[in-house]
Amino acid sequence: MSVTGLCELCTTNEVVDGCDRCGRLVCETHYDEQTGLCTDCLKEAGGRPAGEEDVQPDGPDGVDTYQF
Ligand SMILES: [Zn+2]
Ligand SMILES: [Zn+2]
């Protein structure tokens, strides 16, 4: 099951997997392994585990504490 081609979001990097939600083929950068979603859907879906409400004011960047 190898997918080839370019990421549909950045059209620059090579595809690693398809989004479980929209089906787009995305690169490593735009694919979230934990959810199986592309970063686009991740944003729409909230990008956070259940239990947390979307109450933060609009900031320029996500203030994720899950960064490596
Ligand atoms: Zn990409
Ligand atoms: Zn998607």
PDB file of C-alpha atoms in Angstrom, residues 10-40:
ATOM      1  CA  CYS A  10       1.881  21.903   0.489  1.00  0.00           C
ATOM      2  CA  THR A  11       2.443  20.207  -2.878  1.00  0.00           C
ATOM      3  CA  THR A  12       6.083  20.044  -1.961  1.00  0.00           C
ATOM      4  CA  ASN A  13       6.775  17.052   0.204  1.00  0.00           C
ATOM      5  CA  GLU A  14       6.196  13.441  -0.582  1.00  0.00           C
ATOM      6  CA  VAL A  15       2.990  11.812   0.558  1.00  0.00           C
ATOM      7  CA  VAL A  16       3.218   9.561   3.575  1.00  0.00           C
ATOM      8  CA  ASP A  17      -0.438   8.788   4.229  1.00  0.00           C
ATOM      9  CA  GLY A  18      -4.012   9.762   3.559  1.00  0.00           C
ATOM     10  CA  CYS A  19      -6.260  11.670   5.893  1.00  0.00           C
ATOM     11  CA  ASP A  20      -8.958   9.532   7.485  1.00  0.00           C
ATOM     12  CA  ARG A  21     -11.434  12.356   7.269  1.00  0.00           C
ATOM     13  CA  CYS A  22     -11.059  14.121   3.969  1.00  0.00           C
ATOM     14  CA  GLY A  23      -9.024  11.483   2.209  1.00  0.00           C
ATOM     15  CA  ARG A  24      -6.392  13.872   1.043  1.00  0.00           C
ATOM     16  CA  LEU A  25      -2.899  12.544   0.639  1.00  0.00           C
ATOM     17  CA  VAL A  26      -0.528  14.467   2.801  1.00  0.00           C
ATOM     18  CA  CYS A  27       3.113  14.577   3.761  1.00  0.00           C
ATOM     19  CA  GLU A  28       4.670  13.873   7.117  1.00  0.00           C
ATOM     20  CA  THR A  29       4.405  17.514   8.060  1.00  0.00           C
ATOM     21  CA  HIS A  30       0.712  17.712   7.326  1.00  0.00           C
ATOM     22  CA  TYR A  31      -0.278  14.341   8.706  1.00  0.00           C
ATOM     23  CA  ASP A  32      -1.017  13.684  12.352  1.00  0.00           C
ATOM     24  CA  GLU A  33      -0.245  10.109  13.228  1.00  0.00           C
ATOM     25  CA  GLN A  34      -2.194  10.123  16.460  1.00  0.00           C
ATOM     26  CA  THR A  35      -5.486  11.023  14.871  1.00  0.00           C
ATOM     27  CA  GLY A  36      -4.882   9.915  11.320  1.00  0.00           C
ATOM     28  CA  LEU A  37      -5.982  13.308  10.103  1.00  0.00           C
ATOM     29  CA  CYS A  38      -4.347  15.930   8.007  1.00  0.00           C
ATOM     30  CA  THR A  39      -3.485  19.165   9.758  1.00  0.00           C
ATOM     31  CA  ASP A  40      -6.370  20.828   7.988  1.00  0.00           C
TER      32      ASP A  40
END
